[in-house]
Amino acid sequence: MLIQNHTASASILGTGSYLPERIMTNAELEKMVDTNDEWIRTRTGIQERRIAAPNETTSDMAAAAARAALENAGIEAQEISMIICATVTPDMFFPNTACFVQAKIGATNAVCFDVSAACSGFLYALEIARQFIAVSPEKTILVIGADKLSSIVNWEDRNTCVLFGDGAGAAILRHRAGGSGIITTSMGSDGKLADILYTPGGGSAAPTTSENVSEKLATIRMNGRETYKQAVKAMVDSSQQALLQAGITIDQISCIIPHQANLRIIETIANRLHVSLDKFHLNLDRFGNTSAAAVAIALDEAARTRNFKQGDLILLVVFGGGLTWAASVIQW
Ligand code: ACO
């Protein structure tokens, strides 16, 4: 059964991802902060994460993921009409990271911009792409989630430094006659809770000064317990909303691809949605939380390993700083 959209649908033509070579294990973190492998594994499910090289930028990783997606889709970079890059660790404030990717992959015909929605960025960008294609079905859009969180982590703060990693994931969207693609997306934000997960410095509120640098204001601050609570609620609610909008039930979903923040968060969501954990595609044990990249990398991995068939229904669900959250139902 193919679910019918009333506007031009946006199908996923190909996916790709990139993870830096360097693996940082929990044992390595034990030497840096007062933590241990057992604590990290039991509280988060993370065993190791990838860390970009010092000279490796977010756009380097994004471009590598984009090249893999182009190859997977079997198209040339010149066919891309738009690049949307979701990131909170841009190469620099401006130009935007998507412009750097454009130059690196030779997508000379693309319009380029970034989306800032922390860990929810990839689904926000995917939905923007879907809406563009709905009114301009001739467009081919490259959507990327890429983050180098290692560049904004306080490596002396055990509350946060054990959680994050670096990477990039990409998807190419195009209208395909008879295809369904992204069926619906449920999105939400709550700016009142901005201060449970944020980087206070480095922007116009607290521009970089030598004092700010010594206070590490441009690194991640997080209230872990509150973030945990909000993440569970937002991801359960948005999943249910997206299923309702698509007119389907969770039993019809063949794979759930969640934001890869914490295994316990995902287990709680599975419980509340009354669905087996086997349905979730997980890689946080190997990559940790890579912010906007996480769900994009997991989508690429799932697409390559789970043998999706045409018509399969997939649920993607994310949560991040802002607060921001989203859930999308996709038909393969
Ligand atoms: N190693 C050892 N002990 C630690 C560590 C660590 N790495 N980090 C914290 N602790 C200590 C705390 O200091 C605290 O000690 P205390 O009781 O002496 O004060 C104790 O462990 C318990 O701390 P809690 O915060 O209560 O631990 P909790 O069980 O809640 O787990 C965690 C902490 C893993 C951060 C959890 O709250 C969580 O996962 N929250 C969500 C985090 C998240 O997903 N963030 C990102 C989501 S959005 C996005 O991706 C941007």
mmCIF file with all atom_site columns, C-alpha atoms in Angstrom, residues 152-278:
data_model
loop_
_atom_site.group_PDB
_atom_site.id
_atom_site.type_symbol
_atom_site.label_atom_id
_atom_site.label_alt_id
_atom_site.label_comp_id
_atom_site.label_asym_id
_atom_site.label_entity_id
_atom_site.label_seq_id
_atom_site.pdbx_PDB_ins_code
_atom_site.Cartn_x
_atom_site.Cartn_y
_atom_site.Cartn_z
_atom_site.occupancy
_atom_site.B_iso_or_equiv
_atom_site.pdbx_formal_charge
_atom_site.auth_seq_id
_atom_site.auth_comp_id
_atom_site.auth_asym_id
_atom_site.auth_atom_id
_atom_site.pdbx_PDB_model_num
ATOM 1   C CA . ILE A 1 152 ? 32.511 22.842 21.605 1.00 0.00 ? 152 ILE A CA 1
ATOM 2   C CA . VAL A 1 153 ? 32.805 20.207 24.342 1.00 0.00 ? 153 VAL A CA 1
ATOM 3   C CA . ASN A 1 154 ? 34.412 21.125 27.654 1.00 0.00 ? 154 ASN A CA 1
ATOM 4   C CA . TRP A 1 155 ? 36.843 18.214 27.975 1.00 0.00 ? 155 TRP A CA 1
ATOM 5   C CA . GLU A 1 156 ? 37.057 18.840 31.731 1.00 0.00 ? 156 GLU A CA 1
ATOM 6   C CA . ASP A 1 157 ? 33.292 18.405 32.288 1.00 0.00 ? 157 ASP A CA 1
ATOM 7   C CA . ARG A 1 158 ? 32.469 14.742 32.864 1.00 0.00 ? 158 ARG A CA 1
ATOM 8   C CA . ASN A 1 159 ? 28.731 15.510 32.730 1.00 0.00 ? 159 ASN A CA 1
ATOM 9   C CA . THR A 1 160 ? 28.941 16.243 29.006 1.00 0.00 ? 160 THR A CA 1
ATOM 10  C CA . CYS A 1 161 ? 32.261 15.176 27.454 1.00 0.00 ? 161 CYS A CA 1
ATOM 11  C CA . VAL A 1 162 ? 31.451 11.447 27.621 1.00 0.00 ? 162 VAL A CA 1
ATOM 12  C CA . LEU A 1 163 ? 28.274 11.858 25.555 1.00 0.00 ? 163 LEU A CA 1
ATOM 13  C CA . PHE A 1 164 ? 29.293 13.409 22.263 1.00 0.00 ? 164 PHE A CA 1
ATOM 14  C CA . GLY A 1 165 ? 31.109 12.578 19.024 1.00 0.00 ? 165 GLY A CA 1
ATOM 15  C CA . ASP A 1 166 ? 31.683 13.908 15.499 1.00 0.00 ? 166 ASP A CA 1
ATOM 16  C CA . GLY A 1 167 ? 30.284 12.885 12.106 1.00 0.00 ? 167 GLY A CA 1
ATOM 17  C CA . ALA A 1 168 ? 28.035 13.671 9.166  1.00 0.00 ? 168 ALA A CA 1
ATOM 18  C CA . GLY A 1 169 ? 25.123 12.095 7.319  1.00 0.00 ? 169 GLY A CA 1
ATOM 19  C CA . ALA A 1 170 ? 23.378 13.105 4.106  1.00 0.00 ? 170 ALA A CA 1
ATOM 20  C CA . ALA A 1 171 ? 20.294 12.338 2.040  1.00 0.00 ? 171 ALA A CA 1
ATOM 21  C CA . ILE A 1 172 ? 19.339 13.371 -1.491 1.00 0.00 ? 172 ILE A CA 1
ATOM 22  C CA . LEU A 1 173 ? 15.683 14.166 -2.089 1.00 0.00 ? 173 LEU A CA 1
ATOM 23  C CA . ARG A 1 174 ? 13.854 14.308 -5.393 1.00 0.00 ? 174 ARG A CA 1
ATOM 24  C CA . HIS A 1 175 ? 10.278 13.849 -6.579 1.00 0.00 ? 175 HIS A CA 1
ATOM 25  C CA . ARG A 1 176 ? 9.810  10.376 -8.020 1.00 0.00 ? 176 ARG A CA 1
ATOM 26  C CA . ALA A 1 177 ? 6.631  9.566  -9.895 1.00 0.00 ? 177 ALA A CA 1
ATOM 27  C CA . GLY A 1 178 ? 4.729  6.866  -8.030 1.00 0.00 ? 178 GLY A CA 1
ATOM 28  C CA . GLY A 1 179 ? 6.975  7.218  -4.977 1.00 0.00 ? 179 GLY A CA 1
ATOM 29  C CA . SER A 1 180 ? 5.814  8.384  -1.606 1.00 0.00 ? 180 SER A CA 1
ATOM 30  C CA . GLY A 1 181 ? 8.914  9.512  0.310  1.00 0.00 ? 181 GLY A CA 1
ATOM 31  C CA . ILE A 1 182 ? 8.382  11.755 3.308  1.00 0.00 ? 182 ILE A CA 1
ATOM 32  C CA . ILE A 1 183 ? 4.730  11.341 4.290  1.00 0.00 ? 183 ILE A CA 1
ATOM 33  C CA . THR A 1 184 ? 4.552  13.825 7.137  1.00 0.00 ? 184 THR A CA 1
ATOM 34  C CA . THR A 1 185 ? 6.600  15.583 9.804  1.00 0.00 ? 185 THR A CA 1
ATOM 35  C CA . SER A 1 186 ? 5.517  16.725 13.249 1.00 0.00 ? 186 SER A CA 1
ATOM 36  C CA . MET A 1 187 ? 7.744  19.499 14.635 1.00 0.00 ? 187 MET A CA 1
ATOM 37  C CA . GLY A 1 188 ? 7.917  21.541 17.825 1.00 0.00 ? 188 GLY A CA 1
ATOM 38  C CA . SER A 1 189 ? 10.087 23.969 19.800 1.00 0.00 ? 189 SER A CA 1
ATOM 39  C CA . ASP A 1 190 ? 10.157 25.463 23.292 1.00 0.00 ? 190 ASP A CA 1
ATOM 40  C CA . GLY A 1 191 ? 12.498 28.445 23.706 1.00 0.00 ? 191 GLY A CA 1
ATOM 41  C CA . LYS A 1 192 ? 11.595 28.789 27.394 1.00 0.00 ? 192 LYS A CA 1
ATOM 42  C CA . LEU A 1 193 ? 13.782 25.770 28.109 1.00 0.00 ? 193 LEU A CA 1
ATOM 43  C CA . ALA A 1 194 ? 16.794 27.036 26.137 1.00 0.00 ? 194 ALA A CA 1
ATOM 44  C CA . ASP A 1 195 ? 19.047 26.986 29.177 1.00 0.00 ? 195 ASP A CA 1
ATOM 45  C CA . ILE A 1 196 ? 18.873 23.255 29.877 1.00 0.00 ? 196 ILE A CA 1
ATOM 46  C CA . LEU A 1 197 ? 21.108 22.570 26.881 1.00 0.00 ? 197 LEU A CA 1
ATOM 47  C CA . TYR A 1 198 ? 23.134 25.358 25.281 1.00 0.00 ? 198 TYR A CA 1
ATOM 48  C CA . THR A 1 199 ? 26.448 27.077 24.672 1.00 0.00 ? 199 THR A CA 1
ATOM 49  C CA . PRO A 1 200 ? 26.187 30.490 26.356 1.00 0.00 ? 200 PRO A CA 1
ATOM 50  C CA . GLY A 1 201 ? 29.222 32.153 24.768 1.00 0.00 ? 201 GLY A CA 1
ATOM 51  C CA . GLY A 1 202 ? 30.679 32.931 21.382 1.00 0.00 ? 202 GLY A CA 1
ATOM 52  C CA . GLY A 1 203 ? 27.553 34.597 19.937 1.00 0.00 ? 203 GLY A CA 1
ATOM 53  C CA . SER A 1 204 ? 26.219 38.160 20.211 1.00 0.00 ? 204 SER A CA 1
ATOM 54  C CA . ALA A 1 205 ? 25.025 37.584 23.815 1.00 0.00 ? 205 ALA A CA 1
ATOM 55  C CA . ALA A 1 206 ? 28.558 36.930 25.035 1.00 0.00 ? 206 ALA A CA 1
ATOM 56  C CA . PRO A 1 207 ? 31.062 37.590 22.246 1.00 0.00 ? 207 PRO A CA 1
ATOM 57  C CA . THR A 1 208 ? 34.427 35.900 22.498 1.00 0.00 ? 208 THR A CA 1
ATOM 58  C CA . THR A 1 209 ? 36.711 37.710 24.945 1.00 0.00 ? 209 THR A CA 1
ATOM 59  C CA . SER A 1 210 ? 39.705 36.391 26.838 1.00 0.00 ? 210 SER A CA 1
ATOM 60  C CA . GLU A 1 211 ? 37.512 36.195 30.005 1.00 0.00 ? 211 GLU A CA 1
ATOM 61  C CA . ASN A 1 212 ? 34.848 34.185 28.168 1.00 0.00 ? 212 ASN A CA 1
ATOM 62  C CA . VAL A 1 213 ? 37.474 31.816 26.860 1.00 0.00 ? 213 VAL A CA 1
ATOM 63  C CA . SER A 1 214 ? 38.900 31.176 30.306 1.00 0.00 ? 214 SER A CA 1
ATOM 64  C CA . GLU A 1 215 ? 35.371 30.532 31.624 1.00 0.00 ? 215 GLU A CA 1
ATOM 65  C CA . LYS A 1 216 ? 34.768 28.142 28.686 1.00 0.00 ? 216 LYS A CA 1
ATOM 66  C CA . LEU A 1 217 ? 31.528 29.947 27.825 1.00 0.00 ? 217 LEU A CA 1
ATOM 67  C CA . ALA A 1 218 ? 31.561 28.654 24.263 1.00 0.00 ? 218 ALA A CA 1
ATOM 68  C CA . THR A 1 219 ? 31.231 25.030 25.392 1.00 0.00 ? 219 THR A CA 1
ATOM 69  C CA . ILE A 1 220 ? 28.140 22.883 25.965 1.00 0.00 ? 220 ILE A CA 1
ATOM 70  C CA . ARG A 1 221 ? 26.203 23.339 29.232 1.00 0.00 ? 221 ARG A CA 1
ATOM 71  C CA . MET A 1 222 ? 23.589 20.751 30.050 1.00 0.00 ? 222 MET A CA 1
ATOM 72  C CA . ASN A 1 223 ? 21.119 19.924 32.800 1.00 0.00 ? 223 ASN A CA 1
ATOM 73  C CA . GLY A 1 224 ? 21.210 16.167 32.151 1.00 0.00 ? 224 GLY A CA 1
ATOM 74  C CA . ARG A 1 225 ? 18.167 15.103 34.165 1.00 0.00 ? 225 ARG A CA 1
ATOM 75  C CA . GLU A 1 226 ? 15.885 17.801 32.761 1.00 0.00 ? 226 GLU A CA 1
ATOM 76  C CA . THR A 1 227 ? 17.151 17.116 29.226 1.00 0.00 ? 227 THR A CA 1
ATOM 77  C CA . TYR A 1 228 ? 16.416 13.427 29.729 1.00 0.00 ? 228 TYR A CA 1
ATOM 78  C CA . LYS A 1 229 ? 12.869 14.126 30.905 1.00 0.00 ? 229 LYS A CA 1
ATOM 79  C CA . GLN A 1 230 ? 12.095 16.581 28.101 1.00 0.00 ? 230 GLN A CA 1
ATOM 80  C CA . ALA A 1 231 ? 13.657 14.308 25.456 1.00 0.00 ? 231 ALA A CA 1
ATOM 81  C CA . VAL A 1 232 ? 11.448 11.367 26.391 1.00 0.00 ? 232 VAL A CA 1
ATOM 82  C CA . LYS A 1 233 ? 8.271  13.454 26.432 1.00 0.00 ? 233 LYS A CA 1
ATOM 83  C CA . ALA A 1 234 ? 8.998  15.298 23.174 1.00 0.00 ? 234 ALA A CA 1
ATOM 84  C CA . MET A 1 235 ? 10.035 12.177 21.257 1.00 0.00 ? 235 MET A CA 1
ATOM 85  C CA . VAL A 1 236 ? 7.041  10.125 22.416 1.00 0.00 ? 236 VAL A CA 1
ATOM 86  C CA . ASP A 1 237 ? 4.555  12.958 21.731 1.00 0.00 ? 237 ASP A CA 1
ATOM 87  C CA . SER A 1 238 ? 5.979  13.852 18.310 1.00 0.00 ? 238 SER A CA 1
ATOM 88  C CA . SER A 1 239 ? 6.128  10.189 17.252 1.00 0.00 ? 239 SER A CA 1
ATOM 89  C CA . GLN A 1 240 ? 2.467  9.740  18.151 1.00 0.00 ? 240 GLN A CA 1
ATOM 90  C CA . GLN A 1 241 ? 1.564  12.996 16.392 1.00 0.00 ? 241 GLN A CA 1
ATOM 91  C CA . ALA A 1 242 ? 3.419  11.995 13.197 1.00 0.00 ? 242 ALA A CA 1
ATOM 92  C CA . LEU A 1 243 ? 1.734  8.564  13.165 1.00 0.00 ? 243 LEU A CA 1
ATOM 93  C CA . LEU A 1 244 ? -1.647 10.243 13.621 1.00 0.00 ? 244 LEU A CA 1
ATOM 94  C CA . GLN A 1 245 ? -0.936 12.700 10.782 1.00 0.00 ? 245 GLN A CA 1
ATOM 95  C CA . ALA A 1 246 ? 0.109  9.797  8.520  1.00 0.00 ? 246 ALA A CA 1
ATOM 96  C CA . GLY A 1 247 ? -3.004 7.846  9.480  1.00 0.00 ? 247 GLY A CA 1
ATOM 97  C CA . ILE A 1 248 ? -1.031 4.774  10.527 1.00 0.00 ? 248 ILE A CA 1
ATOM 98  C CA . THR A 1 249 ? -0.213 2.891  13.729 1.00 0.00 ? 249 THR A CA 1
ATOM 99  C CA . ILE A 1 250 ? 3.173  2.046  15.195 1.00 0.00 ? 250 ILE A CA 1
ATOM 100 C CA . ASP A 1 251 ? 2.675  -1.616 14.206 1.00 0.00 ? 251 ASP A CA 1
ATOM 101 C CA . GLN A 1 252 ? 2.858  -0.591 10.549 1.00 0.00 ? 252 GLN A CA 1
ATOM 102 C CA . ILE A 1 253 ? 6.318  0.940  11.040 1.00 0.00 ? 253 ILE A CA 1
ATOM 103 C CA . SER A 1 254 ? 9.147  -1.409 10.075 1.00 0.00 ? 254 SER A CA 1
ATOM 104 C CA . CYS A 1 255 ? 12.026 0.606  11.511 1.00 0.00 ? 255 CYS A CA 1
ATOM 105 C CA . ILE A 1 256 ? 12.355 3.477  13.994 1.00 0.00 ? 256 ILE A CA 1
ATOM 106 C CA . ILE A 1 257 ? 15.436 5.664  13.672 1.00 0.00 ? 257 ILE A CA 1
ATOM 107 C CA . PRO A 1 258 ? 15.788 7.820  16.780 1.00 0.00 ? 258 PRO A CA 1
ATOM 108 C CA . HIS A 1 259 ? 18.232 10.534 17.781 1.00 0.00 ? 259 HIS A CA 1
ATOM 109 C CA . GLN A 1 260 ? 21.189 8.634  19.205 1.00 0.00 ? 260 GLN A CA 1
ATOM 110 C CA . ALA A 1 261 ? 21.583 10.418 22.541 1.00 0.00 ? 261 ALA A CA 1
ATOM 111 C CA . ASN A 1 262 ? 21.190 7.802  25.212 1.00 0.00 ? 262 ASN A CA 1
ATOM 112 C CA . LEU A 1 263 ? 20.100 4.148  25.213 1.00 0.00 ? 263 LEU A CA 1
ATOM 113 C CA . ARG A 1 264 ? 17.993 4.641  28.349 1.00 0.00 ? 264 ARG A CA 1
ATOM 114 C CA . ILE A 1 265 ? 16.044 7.456  26.670 1.00 0.00 ? 265 ILE A CA 1
ATOM 115 C CA . ILE A 1 266 ? 15.366 5.144  23.713 1.00 0.00 ? 266 ILE A CA 1
ATOM 116 C CA . GLU A 1 267 ? 14.354 2.222  25.963 1.00 0.00 ? 267 GLU A CA 1
ATOM 117 C CA . THR A 1 268 ? 11.863 4.475  27.770 1.00 0.00 ? 268 THR A CA 1
ATOM 118 C CA . ILE A 1 269 ? 10.442 5.682  24.442 1.00 0.00 ? 269 ILE A CA 1
ATOM 119 C CA . ALA A 1 270 ? 10.097 2.058  23.247 1.00 0.00 ? 270 ALA A CA 1
ATOM 120 C CA . ASN A 1 271 ? 8.198  1.261  26.440 1.00 0.00 ? 271 ASN A CA 1
ATOM 121 C CA . ARG A 1 272 ? 5.853  4.220  26.128 1.00 0.00 ? 272 ARG A CA 1
ATOM 122 C CA . LEU A 1 273 ? 5.156  3.535  22.447 1.00 0.00 ? 273 LEU A CA 1
ATOM 123 C CA . HIS A 1 274 ? 4.598  -0.172 23.265 1.00 0.00 ? 274 HIS A CA 1
ATOM 124 C CA . VAL A 1 275 ? 7.103  -1.284 20.662 1.00 0.00 ? 275 VAL A CA 1
ATOM 125 C CA . SER A 1 276 ? 10.062 -3.672 20.832 1.00 0.00 ? 276 SER A CA 1
ATOM 126 C CA . LEU A 1 277 ? 13.568 -2.197 21.036 1.00 0.00 ? 277 LEU A CA 1
ATOM 127 C CA . ASP A 1 278 ? 14.477 -4.450 18.055 1.00 0.00 ? 278 ASP A CA 1
#
